[in-house]
Short mmCIF file of C-alpha atoms and ligand atoms in Angstrom, two decimals:
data_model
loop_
_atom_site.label_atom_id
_atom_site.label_comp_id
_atom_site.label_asym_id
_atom_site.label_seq_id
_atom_site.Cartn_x
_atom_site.Cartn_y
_atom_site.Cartn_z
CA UNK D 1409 -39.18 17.29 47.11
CA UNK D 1410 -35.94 15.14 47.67
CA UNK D 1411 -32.42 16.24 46.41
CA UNK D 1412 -32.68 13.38 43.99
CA UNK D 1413 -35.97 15.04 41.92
CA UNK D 1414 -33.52 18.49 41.16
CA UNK D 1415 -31.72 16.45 38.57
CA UNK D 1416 -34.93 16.04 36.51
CA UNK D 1417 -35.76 19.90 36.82
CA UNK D 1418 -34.67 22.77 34.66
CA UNK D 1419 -31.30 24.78 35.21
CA UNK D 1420 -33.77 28.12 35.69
CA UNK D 1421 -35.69 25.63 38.22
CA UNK D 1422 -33.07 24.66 39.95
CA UNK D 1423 -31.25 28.06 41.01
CA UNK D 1424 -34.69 28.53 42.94
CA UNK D 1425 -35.89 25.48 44.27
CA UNK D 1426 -32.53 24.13 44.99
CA UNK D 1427 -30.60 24.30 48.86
CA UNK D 1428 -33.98 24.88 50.83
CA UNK D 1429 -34.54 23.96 54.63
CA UNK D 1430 -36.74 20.44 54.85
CA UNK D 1431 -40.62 21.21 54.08
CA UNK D 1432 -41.18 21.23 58.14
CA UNK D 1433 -43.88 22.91 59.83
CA UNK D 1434 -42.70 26.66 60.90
CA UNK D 1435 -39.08 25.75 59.52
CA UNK D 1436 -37.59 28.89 56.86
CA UNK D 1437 -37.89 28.85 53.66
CA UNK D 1438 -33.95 30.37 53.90
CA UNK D 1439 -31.45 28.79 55.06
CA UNK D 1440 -29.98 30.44 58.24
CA UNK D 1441 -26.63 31.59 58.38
CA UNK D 1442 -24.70 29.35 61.00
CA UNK D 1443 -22.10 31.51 62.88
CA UNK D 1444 -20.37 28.72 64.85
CA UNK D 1445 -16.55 27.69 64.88
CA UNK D 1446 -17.46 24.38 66.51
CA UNK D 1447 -20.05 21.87 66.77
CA UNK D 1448 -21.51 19.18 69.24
CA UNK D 1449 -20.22 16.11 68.57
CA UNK D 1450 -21.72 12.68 68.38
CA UNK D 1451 -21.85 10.31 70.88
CA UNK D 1452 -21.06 7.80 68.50
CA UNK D 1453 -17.95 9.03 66.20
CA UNK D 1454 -18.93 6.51 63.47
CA UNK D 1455 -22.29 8.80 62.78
CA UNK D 1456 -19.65 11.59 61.25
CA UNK D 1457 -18.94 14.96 63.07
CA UNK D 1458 -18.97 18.23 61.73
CA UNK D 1459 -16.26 19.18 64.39
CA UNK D 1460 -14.89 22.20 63.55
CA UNK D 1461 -15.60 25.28 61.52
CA UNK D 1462 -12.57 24.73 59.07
CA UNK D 1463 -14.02 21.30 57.93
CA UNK D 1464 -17.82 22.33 57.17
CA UNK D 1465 -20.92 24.88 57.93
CA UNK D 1466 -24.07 24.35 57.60
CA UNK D 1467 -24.96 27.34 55.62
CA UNK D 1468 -22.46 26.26 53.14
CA UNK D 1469 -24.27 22.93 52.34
CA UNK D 1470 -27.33 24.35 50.35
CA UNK D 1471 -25.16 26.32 48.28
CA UNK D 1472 -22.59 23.51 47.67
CA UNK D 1473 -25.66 21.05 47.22
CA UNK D 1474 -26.94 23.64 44.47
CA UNK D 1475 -24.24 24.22 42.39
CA UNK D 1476 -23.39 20.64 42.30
CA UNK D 1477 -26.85 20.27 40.73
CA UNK D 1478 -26.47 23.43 38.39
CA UNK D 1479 -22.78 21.51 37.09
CA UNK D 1480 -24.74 18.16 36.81
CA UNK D 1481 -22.32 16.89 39.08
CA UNK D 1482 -22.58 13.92 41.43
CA UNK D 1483 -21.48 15.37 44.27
CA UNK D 1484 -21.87 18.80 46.22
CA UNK D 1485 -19.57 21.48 45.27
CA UNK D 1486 -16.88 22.37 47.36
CA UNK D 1487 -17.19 26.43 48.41
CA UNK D 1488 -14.12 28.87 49.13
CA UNK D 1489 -12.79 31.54 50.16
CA UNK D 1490 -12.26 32.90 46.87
CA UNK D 1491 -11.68 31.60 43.24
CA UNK D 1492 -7.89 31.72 43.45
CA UNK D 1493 -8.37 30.01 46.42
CA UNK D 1494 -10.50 27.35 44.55
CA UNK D 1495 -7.68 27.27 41.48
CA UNK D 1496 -4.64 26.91 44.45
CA UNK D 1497 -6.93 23.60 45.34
CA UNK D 1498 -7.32 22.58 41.56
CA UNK D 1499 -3.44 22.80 40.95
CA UNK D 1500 -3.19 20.47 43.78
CA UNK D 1501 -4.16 17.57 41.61
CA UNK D 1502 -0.75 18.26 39.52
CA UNK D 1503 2.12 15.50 40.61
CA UNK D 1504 5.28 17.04 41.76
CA UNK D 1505 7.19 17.51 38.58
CA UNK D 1506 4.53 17.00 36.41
CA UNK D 1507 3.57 19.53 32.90
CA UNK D 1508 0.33 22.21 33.13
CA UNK D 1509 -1.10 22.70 30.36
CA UNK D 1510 -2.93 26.52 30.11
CA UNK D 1511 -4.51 29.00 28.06
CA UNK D 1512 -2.08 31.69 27.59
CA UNK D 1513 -4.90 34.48 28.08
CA UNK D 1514 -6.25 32.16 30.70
CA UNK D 1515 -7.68 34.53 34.01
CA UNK D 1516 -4.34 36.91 35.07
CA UNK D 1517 -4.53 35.43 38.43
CA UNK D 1518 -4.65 31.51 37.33
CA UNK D 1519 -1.56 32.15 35.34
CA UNK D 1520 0.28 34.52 38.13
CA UNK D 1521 -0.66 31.38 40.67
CA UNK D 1522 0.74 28.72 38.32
CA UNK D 1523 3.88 30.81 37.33
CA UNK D 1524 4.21 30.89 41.17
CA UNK D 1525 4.16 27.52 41.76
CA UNK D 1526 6.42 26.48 38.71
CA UNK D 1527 9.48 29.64 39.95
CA UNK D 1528 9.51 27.07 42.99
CA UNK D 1529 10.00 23.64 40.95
CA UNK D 1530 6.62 22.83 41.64
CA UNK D 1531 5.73 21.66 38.51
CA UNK D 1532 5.88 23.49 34.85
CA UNK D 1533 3.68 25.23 32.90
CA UNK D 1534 2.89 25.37 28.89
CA UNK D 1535 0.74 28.02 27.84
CA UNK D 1536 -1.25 27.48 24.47
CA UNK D 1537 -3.67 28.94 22.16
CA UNK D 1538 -6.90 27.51 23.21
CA UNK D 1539 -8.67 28.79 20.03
CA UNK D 1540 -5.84 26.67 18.06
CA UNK D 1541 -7.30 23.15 18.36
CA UNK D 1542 -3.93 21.33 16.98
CA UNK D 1543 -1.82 23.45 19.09
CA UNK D 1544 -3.59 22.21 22.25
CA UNK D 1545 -4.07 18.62 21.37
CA UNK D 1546 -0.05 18.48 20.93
CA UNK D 1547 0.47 19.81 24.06
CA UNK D 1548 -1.37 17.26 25.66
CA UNK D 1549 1.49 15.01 25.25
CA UNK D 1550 3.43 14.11 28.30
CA UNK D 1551 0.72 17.18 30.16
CA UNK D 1552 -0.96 15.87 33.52
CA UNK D 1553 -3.80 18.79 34.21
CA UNK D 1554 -5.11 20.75 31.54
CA UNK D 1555 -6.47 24.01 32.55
CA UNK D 1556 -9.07 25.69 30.01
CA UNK D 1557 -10.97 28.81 30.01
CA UNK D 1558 -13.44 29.15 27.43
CA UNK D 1559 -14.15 32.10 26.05
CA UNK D 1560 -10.97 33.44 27.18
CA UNK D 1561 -10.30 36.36 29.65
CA UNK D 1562 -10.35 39.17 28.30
CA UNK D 1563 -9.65 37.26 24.51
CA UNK D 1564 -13.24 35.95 24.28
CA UNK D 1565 -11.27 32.90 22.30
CA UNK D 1566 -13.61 30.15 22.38
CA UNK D 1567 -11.68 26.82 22.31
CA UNK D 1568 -13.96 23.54 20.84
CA UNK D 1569 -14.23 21.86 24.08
CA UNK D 1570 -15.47 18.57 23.07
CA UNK D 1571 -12.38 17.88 21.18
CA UNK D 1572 -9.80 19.06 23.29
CA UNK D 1573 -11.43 17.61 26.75
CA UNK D 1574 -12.23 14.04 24.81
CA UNK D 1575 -8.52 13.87 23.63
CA UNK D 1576 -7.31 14.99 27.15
CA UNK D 1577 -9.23 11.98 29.02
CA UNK D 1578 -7.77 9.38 26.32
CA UNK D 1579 -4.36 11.01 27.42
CA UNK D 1580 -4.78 10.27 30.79
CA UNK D 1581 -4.88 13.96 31.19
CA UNK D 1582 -6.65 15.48 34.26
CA UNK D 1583 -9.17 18.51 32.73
CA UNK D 1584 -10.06 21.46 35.08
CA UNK D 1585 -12.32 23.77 33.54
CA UNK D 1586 -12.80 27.99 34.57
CA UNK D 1587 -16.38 28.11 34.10
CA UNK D 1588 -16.89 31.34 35.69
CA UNK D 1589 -17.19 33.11 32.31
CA UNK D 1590 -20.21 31.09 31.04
CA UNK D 1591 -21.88 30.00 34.19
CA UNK D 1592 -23.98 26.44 34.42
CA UNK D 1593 -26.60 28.03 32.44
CA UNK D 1594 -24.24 28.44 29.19
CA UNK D 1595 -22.19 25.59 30.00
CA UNK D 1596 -21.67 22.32 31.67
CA UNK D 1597 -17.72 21.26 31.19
CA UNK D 1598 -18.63 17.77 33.18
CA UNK D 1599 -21.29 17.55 30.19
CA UNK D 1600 -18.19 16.91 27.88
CA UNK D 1601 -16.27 14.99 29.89
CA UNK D 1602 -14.04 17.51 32.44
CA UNK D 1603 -12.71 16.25 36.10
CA UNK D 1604 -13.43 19.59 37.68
CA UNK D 1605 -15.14 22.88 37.23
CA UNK D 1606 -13.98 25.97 38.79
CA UNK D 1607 -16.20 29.50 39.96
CA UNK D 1608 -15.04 32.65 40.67
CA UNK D 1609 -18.60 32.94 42.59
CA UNK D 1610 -17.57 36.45 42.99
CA UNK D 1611 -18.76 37.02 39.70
CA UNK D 1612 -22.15 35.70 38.50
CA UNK D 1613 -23.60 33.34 41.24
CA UNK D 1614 -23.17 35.66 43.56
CA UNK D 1615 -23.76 38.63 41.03
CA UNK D 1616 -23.82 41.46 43.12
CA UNK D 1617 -20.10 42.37 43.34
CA UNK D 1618 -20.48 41.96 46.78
CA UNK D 1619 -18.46 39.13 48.24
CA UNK D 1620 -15.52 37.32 47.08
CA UNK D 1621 -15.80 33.38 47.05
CA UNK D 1622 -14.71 30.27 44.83
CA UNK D 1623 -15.90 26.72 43.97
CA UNK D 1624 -14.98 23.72 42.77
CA UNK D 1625 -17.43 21.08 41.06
CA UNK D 1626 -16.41 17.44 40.55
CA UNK D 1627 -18.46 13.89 39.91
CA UNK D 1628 -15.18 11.82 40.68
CA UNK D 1629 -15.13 10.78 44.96
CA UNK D 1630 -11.68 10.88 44.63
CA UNK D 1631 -10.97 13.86 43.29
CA UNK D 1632 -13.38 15.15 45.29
CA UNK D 1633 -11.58 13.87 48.54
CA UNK D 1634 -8.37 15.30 47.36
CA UNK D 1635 -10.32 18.55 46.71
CA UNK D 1636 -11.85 18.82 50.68
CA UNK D 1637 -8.91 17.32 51.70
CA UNK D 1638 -6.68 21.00 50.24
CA UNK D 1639 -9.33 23.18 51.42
CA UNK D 1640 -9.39 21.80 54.80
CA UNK D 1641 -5.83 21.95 55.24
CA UNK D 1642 -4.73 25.18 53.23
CA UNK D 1643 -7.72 27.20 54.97
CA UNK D 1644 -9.30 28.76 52.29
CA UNK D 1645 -12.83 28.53 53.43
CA UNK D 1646 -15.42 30.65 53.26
CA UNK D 1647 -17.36 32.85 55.85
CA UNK D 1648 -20.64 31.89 56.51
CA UNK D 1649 -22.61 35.44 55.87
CA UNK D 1650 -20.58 35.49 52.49
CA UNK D 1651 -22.19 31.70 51.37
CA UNK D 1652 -25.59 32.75 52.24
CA UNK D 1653 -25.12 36.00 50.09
CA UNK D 1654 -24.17 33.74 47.41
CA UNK D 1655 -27.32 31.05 47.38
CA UNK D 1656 -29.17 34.72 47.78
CA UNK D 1657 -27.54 36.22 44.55
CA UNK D 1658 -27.59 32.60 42.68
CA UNK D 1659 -31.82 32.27 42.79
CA UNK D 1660 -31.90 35.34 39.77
CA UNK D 1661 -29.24 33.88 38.22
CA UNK D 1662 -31.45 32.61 35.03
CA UNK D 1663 -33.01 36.28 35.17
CA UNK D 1664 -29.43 37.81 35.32
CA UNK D 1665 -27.54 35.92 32.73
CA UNK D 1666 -30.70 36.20 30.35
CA UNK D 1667 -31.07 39.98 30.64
CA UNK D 1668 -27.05 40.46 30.57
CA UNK D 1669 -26.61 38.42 27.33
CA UNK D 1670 -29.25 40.22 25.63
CA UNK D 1671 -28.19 43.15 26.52
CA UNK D 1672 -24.39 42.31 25.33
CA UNK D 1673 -25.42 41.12 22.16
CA UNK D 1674 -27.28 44.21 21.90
CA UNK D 1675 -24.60 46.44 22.67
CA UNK D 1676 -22.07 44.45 20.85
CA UNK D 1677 -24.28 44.99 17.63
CA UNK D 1678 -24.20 49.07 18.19
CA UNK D 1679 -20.36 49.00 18.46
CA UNK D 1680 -19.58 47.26 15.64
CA UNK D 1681 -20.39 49.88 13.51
CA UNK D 1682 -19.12 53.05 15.36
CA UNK D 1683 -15.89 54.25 13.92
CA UNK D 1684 -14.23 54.87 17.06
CA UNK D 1685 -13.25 51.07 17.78
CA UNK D 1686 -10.74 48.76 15.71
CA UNK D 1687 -11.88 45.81 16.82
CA UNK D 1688 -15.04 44.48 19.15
CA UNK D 1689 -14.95 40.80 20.38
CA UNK D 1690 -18.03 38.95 21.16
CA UNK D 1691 -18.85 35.43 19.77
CA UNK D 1692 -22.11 36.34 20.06
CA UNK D 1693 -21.84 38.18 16.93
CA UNK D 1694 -21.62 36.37 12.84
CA UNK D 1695 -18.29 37.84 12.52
CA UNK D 1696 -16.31 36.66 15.59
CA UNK D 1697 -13.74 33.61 15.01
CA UNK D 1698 -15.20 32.11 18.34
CA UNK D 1699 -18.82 32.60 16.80
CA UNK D 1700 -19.36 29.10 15.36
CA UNK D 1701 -18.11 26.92 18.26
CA UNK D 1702 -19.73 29.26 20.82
CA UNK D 1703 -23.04 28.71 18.60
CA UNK D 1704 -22.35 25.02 18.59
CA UNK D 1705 -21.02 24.38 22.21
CA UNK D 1706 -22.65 27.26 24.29
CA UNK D 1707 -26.08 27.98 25.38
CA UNK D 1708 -25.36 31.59 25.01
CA UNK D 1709 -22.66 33.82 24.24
CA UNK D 1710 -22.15 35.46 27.35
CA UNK D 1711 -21.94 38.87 28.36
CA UNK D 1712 -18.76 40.37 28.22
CA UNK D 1713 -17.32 42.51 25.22
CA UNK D 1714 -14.04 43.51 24.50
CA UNK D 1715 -13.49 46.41 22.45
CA UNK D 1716 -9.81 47.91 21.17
CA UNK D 1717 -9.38 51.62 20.37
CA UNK D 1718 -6.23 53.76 18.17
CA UNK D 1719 -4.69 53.76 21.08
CA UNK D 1720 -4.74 53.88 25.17
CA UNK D 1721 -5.28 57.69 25.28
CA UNK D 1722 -8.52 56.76 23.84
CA UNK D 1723 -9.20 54.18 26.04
CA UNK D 1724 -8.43 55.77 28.81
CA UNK D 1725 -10.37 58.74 27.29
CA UNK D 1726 -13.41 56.54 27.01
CA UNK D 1727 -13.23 55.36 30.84
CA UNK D 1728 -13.17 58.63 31.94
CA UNK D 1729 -15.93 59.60 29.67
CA UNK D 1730 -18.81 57.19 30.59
CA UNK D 1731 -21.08 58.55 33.56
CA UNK D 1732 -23.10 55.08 34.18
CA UNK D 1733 -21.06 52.45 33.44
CA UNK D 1734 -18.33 51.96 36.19
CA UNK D 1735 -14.80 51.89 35.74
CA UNK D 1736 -14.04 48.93 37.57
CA UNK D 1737 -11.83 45.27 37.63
CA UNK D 1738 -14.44 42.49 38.35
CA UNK D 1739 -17.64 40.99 36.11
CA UNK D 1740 -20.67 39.41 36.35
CA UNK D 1741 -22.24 42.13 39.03
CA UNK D 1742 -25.97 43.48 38.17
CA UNK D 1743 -23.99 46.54 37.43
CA UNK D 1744 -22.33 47.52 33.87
CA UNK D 1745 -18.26 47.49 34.23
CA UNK D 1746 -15.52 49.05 32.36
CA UNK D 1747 -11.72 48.31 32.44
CA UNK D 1748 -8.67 48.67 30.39
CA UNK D 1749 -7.30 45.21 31.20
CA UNK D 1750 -3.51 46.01 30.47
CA UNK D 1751 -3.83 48.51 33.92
CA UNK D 1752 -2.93 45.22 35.38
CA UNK D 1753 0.04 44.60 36.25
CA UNK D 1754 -0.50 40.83 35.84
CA UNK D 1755 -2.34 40.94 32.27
CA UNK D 1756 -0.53 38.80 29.50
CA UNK D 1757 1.61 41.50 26.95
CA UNK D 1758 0.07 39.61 23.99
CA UNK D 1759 -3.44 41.41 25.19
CA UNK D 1760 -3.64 44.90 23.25
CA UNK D 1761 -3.20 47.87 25.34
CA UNK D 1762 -6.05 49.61 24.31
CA UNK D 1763 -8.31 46.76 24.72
CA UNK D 1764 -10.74 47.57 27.14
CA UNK D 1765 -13.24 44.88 28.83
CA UNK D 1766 -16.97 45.61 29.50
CA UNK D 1767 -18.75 43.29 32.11
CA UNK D 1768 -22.56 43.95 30.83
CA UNK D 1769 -25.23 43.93 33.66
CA UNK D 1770 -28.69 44.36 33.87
CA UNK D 1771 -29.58 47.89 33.56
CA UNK D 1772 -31.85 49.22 30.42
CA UNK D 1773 -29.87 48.32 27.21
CA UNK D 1774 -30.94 51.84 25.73
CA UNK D 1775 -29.20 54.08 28.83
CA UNK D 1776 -26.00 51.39 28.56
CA UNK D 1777 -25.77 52.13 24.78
CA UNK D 1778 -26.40 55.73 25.18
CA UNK D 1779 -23.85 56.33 27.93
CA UNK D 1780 -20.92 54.71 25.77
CA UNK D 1781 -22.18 56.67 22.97
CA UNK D 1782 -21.88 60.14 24.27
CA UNK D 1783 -18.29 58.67 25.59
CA UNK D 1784 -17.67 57.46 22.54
CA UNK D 1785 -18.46 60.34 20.42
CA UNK D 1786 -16.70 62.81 22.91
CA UNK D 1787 -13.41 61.09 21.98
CA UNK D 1788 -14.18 62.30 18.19
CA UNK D 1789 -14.62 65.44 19.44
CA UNK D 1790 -10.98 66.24 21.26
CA UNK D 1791 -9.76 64.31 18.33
CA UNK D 1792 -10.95 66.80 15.62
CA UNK D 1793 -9.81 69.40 18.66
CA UNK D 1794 -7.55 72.41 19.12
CA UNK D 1795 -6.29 70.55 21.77
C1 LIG T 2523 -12.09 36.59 38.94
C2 LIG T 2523 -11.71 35.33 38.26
C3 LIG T 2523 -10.98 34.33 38.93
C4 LIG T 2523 -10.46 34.51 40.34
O1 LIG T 2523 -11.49 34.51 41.28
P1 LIG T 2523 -11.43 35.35 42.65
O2 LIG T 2523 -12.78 35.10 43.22
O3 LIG T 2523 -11.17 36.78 42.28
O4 LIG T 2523 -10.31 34.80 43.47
C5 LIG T 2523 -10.72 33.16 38.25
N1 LIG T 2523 -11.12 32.97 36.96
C6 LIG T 2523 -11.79 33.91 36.28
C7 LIG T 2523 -12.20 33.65 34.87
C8 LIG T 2523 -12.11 35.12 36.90
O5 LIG T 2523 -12.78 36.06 36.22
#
């Protein structure tokens, strides 16, 4: 099967049959892992080196090739070192002096990195309401890059992508999208007309929370020159062992991201109705603001749930109370997380303090929702307490 025949297969297809070896007699099905900081070169430098370990690796081609496919990109991926890593390489494409335009519950880090580059006259940055449509499309006046993030982290706002990115390219605007949330599988931002789409791979493609790796996805050459051209000379690359763990984790993706969602919208069902929470955000369900343009825009609703308590004693309370789930930063692991984002240092003010994030995985949905139930009726308990 040549590269070319993946664009005609399916996206649960593809994260298997994608980034194998050539069908060769005795070859692997696997791709090895290449430990090598240098390479033999040509004879004849016209037939394009690999040359040093910085540049390229081998066992970061299949991967690259794959996700390119899963994005319904043109071109390979680029892989790094980490997603931040991947973002410092997206903010790249801003012209000295120029505006960034940016969720203002975007992903901690994006915002930390941007309000780092902007304290040094970089460039500036104008944070926005993603879920307000006219608010955004305003801002794209006199903006170079837009950064989205839909749903938002740990907001689950869900911004109406085909408006915003549509008015952005008739702006001249450059549109980077943080797909890490959705995934390929829930949504293709080069679909609707992005530059660029940026992975956390720590999260689902890899989904084992057990390496720490970015990506970048473009169909534009020249973007995607620029692109190679920052990771090359910034260093952020990846380690070989930690791209082959990815491709590993990436061929259950379509199992993972099936079993999570159902399992969110599940859960997200339960909570609703116990009187212990103010507030649980999921588009997935009827009542969420996000709900209709996630239904309309998404192939899925994801699988993380934010839930606000009274207050952060309870929150706090809850974390401590919950035996399976694991009280952890991170998402998109086979295992169930639990955080109370505002522990962060980093985390926007305008995000409740007792709003605690919960990163659904793939065990049984019955011992999830029975673990935050005892948890969740224990904080009833103290409440009604002597103590
Ligand atoms: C984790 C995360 C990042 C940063 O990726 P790292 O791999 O931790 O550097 C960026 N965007 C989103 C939405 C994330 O969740």
């Amino acid at each position: 099967m040549t590269h070319h025949d993946h664009q005609q297969l399916a996206p649960d297809t593809i994260v298997v049959a994608a980034g194998r070896p050539p069908r060769e007699h005795d070859a692997p099905v696997n791709p090895p892992i290449v430990l090598s900081s240098t390479f033999h070169e040509a004879v004849d430098p016209a037939a394009g080196d690999r040359i040093y370990g910085r540049m390229s690796n081998p066992t970061w081609d299949p991967f690259e090739a794959a996700l390119g496919k899963l994005e319904g990109a043109a071109l390979p991926a680029l892989v790094f070192g980490s997603g931040l890593g991947a973002a410092a390489a997206a903010l790249s494409l801003v012209p000295t002096g120029g505006v960034v335009v940016m969720p203002r519950h975007a992903y901690a880090g994006s915002l930390s990195l941007a309000g780092d580059e902007a304290s040094r006259g970089r460039f500036t940055v104008q944070t926005v309401d993603v879920a307000n449509t006219d608010q955004v499309l305003a801002a794209l006046a006199g903006a170079d890059l837009l950064w989205l993030e839909s749903p938002t982290n740990p907001m689950l706002e869900v911004a109406d992508l085909r408006t915003i990115i549509s008015a952005a390219k008739k702006a001249g605007v450059t549109v980077v999208v943080d797909n890490t949330f959705n995934t390929p599988l829930v949504c293709r931002p080069l679909d609707f007309g992005a530059d660029v789409v940026l992975h956390s791979v720590t999260k689902y493609l890899a989904g084992h929370s057990d390496v720490v790796l970015g990506a970048l996805a473009t169909s534009d050459p020249d973007l995607q020159v620029k692109l190679l051209k920052h990771r090359t000379l910034h260093g952020a690359i990846a380690g070989p062992f930690e791209v082959w763990l990815a491709l590993r984790g990436l061929r259950t993706l379509a199992l993972r991201v099936e079993r999570s969602q159902a399992t969110a919208l599940y859960l997200a069902r339960k909570l609703q109705s116990h009187p212990a929470l103010t507030r649980v955000r999921f588009p997935g369900l009827p009542e969420d603001p996000g709900h209709q343009r996630a239904a309309d825009q998404l192939n899925g609703f994801g699988s993380i749930i934010s839930i606000e308590l009274a207050d952060v004693a309870a929150a706090e309370a809850l974390i401590s109370a919950v035996r399976l789930w694991l009280p952890a930063t991170s998402l998109g692991g086979v295992e169930s997380l639990i955080e109370r984002r505002r522990r962060q240092a980093g985390e926007p003010v305008t995000v409740p303090e007792s709003l605690v994030r919960l990163s659904v995985g793939i065990e049984n949905p019955e011992d999830l929702w029975a673990d935050l139930e005892q948890a969740l009726t224990g904080l009833r308990e103290v409440d009604g307490s002597t103590r």
